[in-house]
Tab-separated table of C-alpha atoms and ligand atoms in Angstrom:
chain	number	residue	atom	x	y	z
A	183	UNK	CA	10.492	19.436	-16.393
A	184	UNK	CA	7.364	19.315	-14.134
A	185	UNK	CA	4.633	16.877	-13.656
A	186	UNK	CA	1.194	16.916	-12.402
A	187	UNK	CA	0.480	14.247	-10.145
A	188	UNK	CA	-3.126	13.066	-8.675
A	189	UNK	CA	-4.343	11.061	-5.767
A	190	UNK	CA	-7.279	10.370	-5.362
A	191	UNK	CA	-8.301	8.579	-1.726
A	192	UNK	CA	-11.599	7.567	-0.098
A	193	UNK	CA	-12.368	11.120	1.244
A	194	UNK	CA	-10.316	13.703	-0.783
A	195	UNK	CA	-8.268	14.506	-4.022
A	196	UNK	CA	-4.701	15.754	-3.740
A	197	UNK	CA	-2.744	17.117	-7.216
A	198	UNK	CA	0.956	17.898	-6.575
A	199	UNK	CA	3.188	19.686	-9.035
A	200	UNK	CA	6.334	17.205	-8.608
A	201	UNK	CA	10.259	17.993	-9.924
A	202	UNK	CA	11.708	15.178	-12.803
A	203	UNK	CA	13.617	14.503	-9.750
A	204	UNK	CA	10.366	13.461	-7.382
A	205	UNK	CA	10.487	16.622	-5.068
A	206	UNK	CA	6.917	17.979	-4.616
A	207	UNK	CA	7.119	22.336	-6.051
A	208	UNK	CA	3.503	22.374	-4.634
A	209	UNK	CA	0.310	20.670	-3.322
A	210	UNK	CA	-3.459	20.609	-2.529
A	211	UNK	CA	-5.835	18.615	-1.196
A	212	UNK	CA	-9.383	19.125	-1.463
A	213	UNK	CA	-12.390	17.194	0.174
A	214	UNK	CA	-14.619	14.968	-1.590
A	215	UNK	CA	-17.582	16.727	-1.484
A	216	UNK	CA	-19.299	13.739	-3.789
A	217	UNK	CA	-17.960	10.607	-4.392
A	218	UNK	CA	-19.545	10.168	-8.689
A	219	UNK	CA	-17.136	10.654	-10.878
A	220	UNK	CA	-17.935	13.951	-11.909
A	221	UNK	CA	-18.081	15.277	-8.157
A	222	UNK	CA	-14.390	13.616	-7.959
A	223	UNK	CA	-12.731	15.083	-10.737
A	224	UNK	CA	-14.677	18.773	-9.879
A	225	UNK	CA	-12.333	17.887	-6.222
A	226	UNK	CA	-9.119	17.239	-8.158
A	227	UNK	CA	-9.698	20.379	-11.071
A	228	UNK	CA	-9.757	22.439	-7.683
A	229	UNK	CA	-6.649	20.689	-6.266
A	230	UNK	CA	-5.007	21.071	-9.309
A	231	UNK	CA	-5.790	24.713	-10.304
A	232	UNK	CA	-4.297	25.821	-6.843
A	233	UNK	CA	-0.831	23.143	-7.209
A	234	UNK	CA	-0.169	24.736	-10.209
A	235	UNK	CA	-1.623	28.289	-9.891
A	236	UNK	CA	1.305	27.993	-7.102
A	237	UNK	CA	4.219	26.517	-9.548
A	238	UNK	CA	3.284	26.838	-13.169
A	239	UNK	CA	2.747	24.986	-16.084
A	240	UNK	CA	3.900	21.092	-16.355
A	241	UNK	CA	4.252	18.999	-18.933
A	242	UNK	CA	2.341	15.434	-18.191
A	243	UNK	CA	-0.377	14.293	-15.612
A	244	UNK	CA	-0.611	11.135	-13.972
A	245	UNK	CA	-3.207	9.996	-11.047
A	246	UNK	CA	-3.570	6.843	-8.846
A	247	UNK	CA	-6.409	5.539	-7.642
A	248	UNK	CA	-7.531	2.259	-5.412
A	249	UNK	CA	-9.057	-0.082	-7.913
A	250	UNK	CA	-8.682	-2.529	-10.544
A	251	UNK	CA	-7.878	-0.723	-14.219
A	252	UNK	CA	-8.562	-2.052	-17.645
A	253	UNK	CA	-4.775	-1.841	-18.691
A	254	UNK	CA	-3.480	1.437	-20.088
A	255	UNK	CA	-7.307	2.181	-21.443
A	256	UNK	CA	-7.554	4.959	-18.222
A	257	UNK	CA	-10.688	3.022	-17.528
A	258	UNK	CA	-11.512	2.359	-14.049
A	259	UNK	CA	-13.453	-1.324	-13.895
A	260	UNK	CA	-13.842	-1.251	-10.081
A	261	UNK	CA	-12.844	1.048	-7.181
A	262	UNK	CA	-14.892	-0.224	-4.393
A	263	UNK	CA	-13.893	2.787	-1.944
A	264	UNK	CA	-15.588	5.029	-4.784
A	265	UNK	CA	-18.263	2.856	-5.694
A	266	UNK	CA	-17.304	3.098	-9.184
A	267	UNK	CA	-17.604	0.315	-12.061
A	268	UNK	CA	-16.367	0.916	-15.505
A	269	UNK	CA	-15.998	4.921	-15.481
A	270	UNK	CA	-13.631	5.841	-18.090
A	271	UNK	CA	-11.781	8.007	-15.588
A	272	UNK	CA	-8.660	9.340	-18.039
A	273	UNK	CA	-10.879	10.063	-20.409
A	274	UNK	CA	-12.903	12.712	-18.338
A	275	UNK	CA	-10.339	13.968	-16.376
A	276	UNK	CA	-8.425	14.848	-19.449
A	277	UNK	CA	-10.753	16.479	-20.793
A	278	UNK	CA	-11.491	18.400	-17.840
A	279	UNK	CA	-7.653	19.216	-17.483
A	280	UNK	CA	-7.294	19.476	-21.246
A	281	UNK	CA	-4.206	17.464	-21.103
A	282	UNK	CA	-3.289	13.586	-21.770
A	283	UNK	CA	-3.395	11.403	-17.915
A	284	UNK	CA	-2.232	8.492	-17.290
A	285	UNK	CA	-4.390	6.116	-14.527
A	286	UNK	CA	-2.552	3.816	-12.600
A	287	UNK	CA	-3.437	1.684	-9.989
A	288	UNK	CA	-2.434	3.756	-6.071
A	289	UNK	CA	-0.047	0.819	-5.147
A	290	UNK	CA	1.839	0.813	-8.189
A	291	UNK	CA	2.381	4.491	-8.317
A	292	UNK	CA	3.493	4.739	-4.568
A	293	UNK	CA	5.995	1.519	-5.560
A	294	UNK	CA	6.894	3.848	-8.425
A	295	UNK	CA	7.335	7.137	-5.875
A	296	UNK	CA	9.365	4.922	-4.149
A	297	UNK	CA	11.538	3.183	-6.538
A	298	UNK	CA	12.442	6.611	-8.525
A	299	UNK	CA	12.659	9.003	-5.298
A	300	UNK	CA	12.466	6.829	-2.125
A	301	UNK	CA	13.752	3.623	-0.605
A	302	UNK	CA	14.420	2.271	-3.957
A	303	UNK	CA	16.448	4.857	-5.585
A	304	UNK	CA	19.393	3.552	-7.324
A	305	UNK	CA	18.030	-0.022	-8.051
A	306	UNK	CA	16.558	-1.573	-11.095
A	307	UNK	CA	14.759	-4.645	-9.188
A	308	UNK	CA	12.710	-3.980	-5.513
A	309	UNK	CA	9.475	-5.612	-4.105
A	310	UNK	CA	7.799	-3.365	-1.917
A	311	UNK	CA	5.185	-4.422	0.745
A	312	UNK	CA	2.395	-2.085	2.392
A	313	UNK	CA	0.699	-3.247	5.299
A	314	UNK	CA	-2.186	-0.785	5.997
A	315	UNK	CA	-5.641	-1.437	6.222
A	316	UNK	CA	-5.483	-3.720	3.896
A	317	UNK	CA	-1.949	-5.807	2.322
A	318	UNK	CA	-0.711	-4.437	-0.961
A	319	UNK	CA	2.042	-4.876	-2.851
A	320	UNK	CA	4.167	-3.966	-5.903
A	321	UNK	CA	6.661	-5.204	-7.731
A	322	UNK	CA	9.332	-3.667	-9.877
A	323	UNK	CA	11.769	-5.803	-12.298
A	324	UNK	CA	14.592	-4.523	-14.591
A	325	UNK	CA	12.794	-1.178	-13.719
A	326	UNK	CA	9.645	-1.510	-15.182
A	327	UNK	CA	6.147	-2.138	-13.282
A	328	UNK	CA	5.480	-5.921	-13.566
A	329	UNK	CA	1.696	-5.765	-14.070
A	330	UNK	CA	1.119	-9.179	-15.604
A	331	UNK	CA	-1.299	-9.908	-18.401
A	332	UNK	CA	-4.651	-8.556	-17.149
A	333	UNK	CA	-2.996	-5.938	-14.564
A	334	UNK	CA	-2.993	-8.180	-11.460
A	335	UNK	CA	0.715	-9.010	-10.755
A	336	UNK	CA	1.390	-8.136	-7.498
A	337	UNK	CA	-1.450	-9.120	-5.320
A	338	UNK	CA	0.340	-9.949	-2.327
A	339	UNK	CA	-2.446	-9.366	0.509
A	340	UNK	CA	-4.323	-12.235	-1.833
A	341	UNK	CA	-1.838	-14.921	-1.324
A	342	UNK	CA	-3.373	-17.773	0.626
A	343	UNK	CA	-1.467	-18.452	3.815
A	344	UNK	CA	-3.960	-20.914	5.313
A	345	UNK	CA	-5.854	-23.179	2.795
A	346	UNK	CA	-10.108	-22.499	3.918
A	347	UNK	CA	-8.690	-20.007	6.730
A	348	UNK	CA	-10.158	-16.813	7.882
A	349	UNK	CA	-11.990	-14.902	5.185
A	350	UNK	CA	-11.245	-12.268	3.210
A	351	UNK	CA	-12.402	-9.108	2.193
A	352	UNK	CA	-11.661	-10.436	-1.102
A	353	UNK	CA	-14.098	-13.024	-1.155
A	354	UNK	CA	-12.070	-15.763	-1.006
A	355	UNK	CA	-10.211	-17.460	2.473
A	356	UNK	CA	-7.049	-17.330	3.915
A	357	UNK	CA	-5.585	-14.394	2.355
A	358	UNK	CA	-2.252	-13.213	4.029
A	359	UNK	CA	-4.355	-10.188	4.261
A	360	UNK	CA	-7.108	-12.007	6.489
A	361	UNK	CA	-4.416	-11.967	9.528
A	362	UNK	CA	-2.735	-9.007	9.313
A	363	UNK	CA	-4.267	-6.464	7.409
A	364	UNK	CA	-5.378	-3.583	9.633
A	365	UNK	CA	-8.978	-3.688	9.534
A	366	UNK	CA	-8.478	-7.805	9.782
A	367	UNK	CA	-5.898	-7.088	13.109
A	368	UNK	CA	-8.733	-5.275	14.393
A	369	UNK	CA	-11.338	-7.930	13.531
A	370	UNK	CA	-9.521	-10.556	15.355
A	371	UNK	CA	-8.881	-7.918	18.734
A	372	UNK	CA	-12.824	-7.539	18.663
A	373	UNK	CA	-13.072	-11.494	18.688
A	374	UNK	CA	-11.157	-11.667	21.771
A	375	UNK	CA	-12.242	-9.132	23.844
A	376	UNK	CA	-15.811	-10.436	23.331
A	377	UNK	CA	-14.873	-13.934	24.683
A	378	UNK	CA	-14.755	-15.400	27.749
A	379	UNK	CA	-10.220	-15.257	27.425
A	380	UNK	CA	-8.411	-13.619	29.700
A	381	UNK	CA	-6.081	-10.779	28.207
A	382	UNK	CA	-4.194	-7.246	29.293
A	383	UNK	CA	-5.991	-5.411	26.240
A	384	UNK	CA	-9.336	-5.103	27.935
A	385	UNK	CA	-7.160	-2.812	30.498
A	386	UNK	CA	-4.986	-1.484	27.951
A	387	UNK	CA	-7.747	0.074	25.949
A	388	UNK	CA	-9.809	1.652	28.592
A	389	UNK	CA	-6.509	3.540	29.813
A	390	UNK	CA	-6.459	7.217	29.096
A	391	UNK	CA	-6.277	7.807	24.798
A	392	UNK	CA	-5.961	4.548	24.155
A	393	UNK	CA	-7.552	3.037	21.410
A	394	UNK	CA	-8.076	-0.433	19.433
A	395	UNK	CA	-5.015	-0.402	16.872
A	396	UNK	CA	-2.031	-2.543	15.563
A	397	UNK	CA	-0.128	-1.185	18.239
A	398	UNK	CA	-1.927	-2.054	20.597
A	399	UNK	CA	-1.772	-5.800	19.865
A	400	UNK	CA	1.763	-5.611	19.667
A	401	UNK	CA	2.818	-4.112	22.804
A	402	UNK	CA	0.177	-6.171	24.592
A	403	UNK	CA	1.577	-9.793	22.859
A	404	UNK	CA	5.408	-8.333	23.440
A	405	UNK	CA	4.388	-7.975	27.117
A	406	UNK	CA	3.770	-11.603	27.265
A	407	UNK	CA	-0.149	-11.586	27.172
A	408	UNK	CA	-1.318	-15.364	25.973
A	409	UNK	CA	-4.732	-14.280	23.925
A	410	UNK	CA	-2.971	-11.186	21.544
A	411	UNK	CA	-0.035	-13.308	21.418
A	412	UNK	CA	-1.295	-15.606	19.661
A	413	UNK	CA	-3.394	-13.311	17.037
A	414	UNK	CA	0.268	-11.397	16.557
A	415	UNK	CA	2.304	-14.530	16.038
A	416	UNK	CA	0.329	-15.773	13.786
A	417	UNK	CA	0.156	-12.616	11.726
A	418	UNK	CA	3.410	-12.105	11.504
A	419	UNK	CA	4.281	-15.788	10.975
A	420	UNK	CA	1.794	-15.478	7.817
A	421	UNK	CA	3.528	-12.598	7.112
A	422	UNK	CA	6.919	-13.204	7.178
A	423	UNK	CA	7.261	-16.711	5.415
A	424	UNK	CA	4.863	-14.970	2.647
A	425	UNK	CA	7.048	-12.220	1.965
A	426	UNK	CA	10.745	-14.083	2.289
A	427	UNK	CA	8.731	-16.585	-0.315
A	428	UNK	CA	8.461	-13.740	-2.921
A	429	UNK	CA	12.130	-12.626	-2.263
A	430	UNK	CA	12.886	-16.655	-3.193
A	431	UNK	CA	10.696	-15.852	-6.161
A	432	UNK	CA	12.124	-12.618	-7.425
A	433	UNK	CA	15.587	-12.042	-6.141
A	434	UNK	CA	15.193	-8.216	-5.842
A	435	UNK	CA	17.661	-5.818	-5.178
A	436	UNK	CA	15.642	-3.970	-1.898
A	437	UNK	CA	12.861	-5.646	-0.333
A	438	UNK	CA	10.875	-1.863	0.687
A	439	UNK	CA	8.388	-1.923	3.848
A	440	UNK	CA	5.645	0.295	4.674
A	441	UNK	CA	2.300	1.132	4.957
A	442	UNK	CA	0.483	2.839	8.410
A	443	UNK	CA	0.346	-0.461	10.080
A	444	UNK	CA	4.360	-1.308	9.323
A	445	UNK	CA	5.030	1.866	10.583
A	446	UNK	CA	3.399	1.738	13.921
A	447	UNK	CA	4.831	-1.726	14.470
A	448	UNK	CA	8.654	-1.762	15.167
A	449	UNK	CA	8.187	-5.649	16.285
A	450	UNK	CA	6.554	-6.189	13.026
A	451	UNK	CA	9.172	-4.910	10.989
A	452	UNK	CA	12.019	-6.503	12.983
A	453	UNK	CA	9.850	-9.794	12.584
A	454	UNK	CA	9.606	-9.565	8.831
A	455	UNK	CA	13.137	-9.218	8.632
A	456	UNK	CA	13.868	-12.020	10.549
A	457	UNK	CA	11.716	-14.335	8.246
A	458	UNK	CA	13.379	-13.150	5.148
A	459	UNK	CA	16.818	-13.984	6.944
A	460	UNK	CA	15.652	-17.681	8.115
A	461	UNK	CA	13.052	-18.846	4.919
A	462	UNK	CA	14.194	-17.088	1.744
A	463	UNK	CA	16.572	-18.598	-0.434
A	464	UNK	CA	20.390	-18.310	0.546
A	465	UNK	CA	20.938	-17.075	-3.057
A	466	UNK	CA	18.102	-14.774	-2.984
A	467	UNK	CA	18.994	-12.862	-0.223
A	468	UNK	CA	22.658	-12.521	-0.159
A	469	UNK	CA	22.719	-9.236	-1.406
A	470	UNK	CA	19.502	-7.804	-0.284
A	471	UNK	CA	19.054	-4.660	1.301
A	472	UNK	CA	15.756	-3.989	3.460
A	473	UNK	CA	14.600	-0.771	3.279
A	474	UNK	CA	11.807	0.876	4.926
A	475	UNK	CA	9.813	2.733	2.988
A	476	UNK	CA	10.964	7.397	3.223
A	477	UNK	CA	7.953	9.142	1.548
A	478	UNK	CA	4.768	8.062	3.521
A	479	UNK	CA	1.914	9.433	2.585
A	480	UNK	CA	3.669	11.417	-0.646
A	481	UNK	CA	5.094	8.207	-2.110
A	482	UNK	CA	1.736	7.774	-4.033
A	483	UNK	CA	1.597	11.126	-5.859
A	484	UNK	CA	5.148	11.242	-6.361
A	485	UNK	CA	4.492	8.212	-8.085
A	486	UNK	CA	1.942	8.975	-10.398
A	487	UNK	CA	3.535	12.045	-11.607
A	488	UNK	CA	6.997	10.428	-12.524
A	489	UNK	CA	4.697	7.399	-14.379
A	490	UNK	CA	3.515	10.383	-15.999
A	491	UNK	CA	7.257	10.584	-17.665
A	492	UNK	CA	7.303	7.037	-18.786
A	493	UNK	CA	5.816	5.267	-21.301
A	494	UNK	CA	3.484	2.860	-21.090
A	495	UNK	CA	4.186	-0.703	-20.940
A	496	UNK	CA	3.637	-1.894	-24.201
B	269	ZN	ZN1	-8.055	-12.074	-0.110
């Protein structure tokens, strides 16, 4: 059996024809040429007529998309990259690809690429943690999605690390995300190279294809500089404790790290690691496995074809 799977990012659709077993038979990814939801789901017909032009026929659809969903409904209440508020998103696409698709949220769909066909394969119970731009996570319990009663389990990046700290892109203020979320990282670089402070980074970032990143921090606060040091510490502090808290909380089987900024950031990883070993729970964590996350950027469409498969929480 063969599933279509959809994901749909900031500037482009992707559809994937994907295996029962999570391998992708075929892909395409098309630019966003509008961002409405009809200019959207003309990107991902496209996508999806060449995917499975290339692999034939399959029999379910799923796609994930950045936003908050109205449960199973395949409405989409709000996906701010979009600009989209209540567009009943399964509902046109299916018609479009005259077939029945599911809508999940992108997070829960890469946790679910990863759970079935990555890092998590094998397991029933796994937490998994993306630090990217912004801080998402996902968890999965007894091998279902926990999506709580509205659909907003999981909001890790949201969990307040500092009580009236830094703000958040959320609204509110000291988010977990506020520190070390990529765009936030960056933020608080900015801060300090505008200030009087001394720090290595103003010579580290004029040096040949250098540029302001994650990495950047981190090999400038490993070196021993005083200013980043104490942006990165704190970050990962934040980090750390908040994430061996929720493997006190849930006791999973494999605690799964990713995400563009995890990835760039050995240190970071190694750091997270270490917090889980020192703060979570002795029970918790005496059988844990930490995993990093295998599919990168295919864990999400992976995902949301194999959710495809399953039935919907009831
Ligand atoms: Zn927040």
């Amino acid at each position: 059996l063969r599933y279509l799977g959809i994901d749909v990012g900031g500037t482009y659709a992707r559809a994937a024809v994907v295996s029962a077993e999570g391998e992708i038979l075929a892909s395409c990814k098309t630019a966003l040429a509008a961002r409405d939801p009809s200019g959207v789901i003309d990107a991902i017909c496209l996508a999806a007529d060449e995917a499975l032009g290339a692999s034939g026929p399959v029999v379910g659809a799923g796609v994930g998309i950045a936003g908050q969903l109205e449960g199973e409904s395949g409405v989409v209440a709000v996906a701010p990259n979009l600009g989209w508020r209540a567009v009943p998103f399964g509902s046109l696409l299916g018609a479009r690809l005259g077939r029945p698709v599911r809508v999940v949220n992108d997070l829960s769909a890469a946790a679910w690429g990863e759970f079935r066909a990555g890092a998590g394969r094998g397991t029933r119970d796994i937490f998994v943690v993306f630090v990217g731009s912004g801080v998402g996570s996902a968890i999965v319990a007894g091998g279902r999605i926990v999506t709580g009663a509205q659909g907003f389990a999981g909001e890790f990046g949201h969990v307040k690390v500092e009580p009236g700290g830094r703000p958040c892109g959320c609204g509110e203020r000291g988010c977990v995300e506020a520190y070390v979320g990529g765009h936030n990282l960056l933020a608080q670089m900015q801060e300090l190279l505008s200030s009087e402070r001394p720090t290595q980074l103003r010579e580290l970032v004029e040096q040949p294809g250098a540029i302001l990143s994650p990495a950047l921090l981190e090999t400038a606060a490993l070196a021993g500089d005083q200013s980043a040091k104490e942006i990165y510490d704190r970050a990962v502090a934040h980090l750390g404790l908040a994430v061996a808290n929720q493997v006190t909380v849930l006791n999973p089987a494999r605690l799964i790290i990713g995400g563009g900024v995890l990835s760039r950031c050995p240190g970071m990883r190694q750091s997270i690691r270490d917090a889980v070993g020192t703060w979570s729970s002795v029970v918790s964590r005496r059988q844990l496995v930490i995993a990093e996350a295998e599919l990168g950027d295919d864990s999400g469409i992976i995902g949301a074809a194999l959710l495809a498969a399953e039935a919907p929480a009831a």
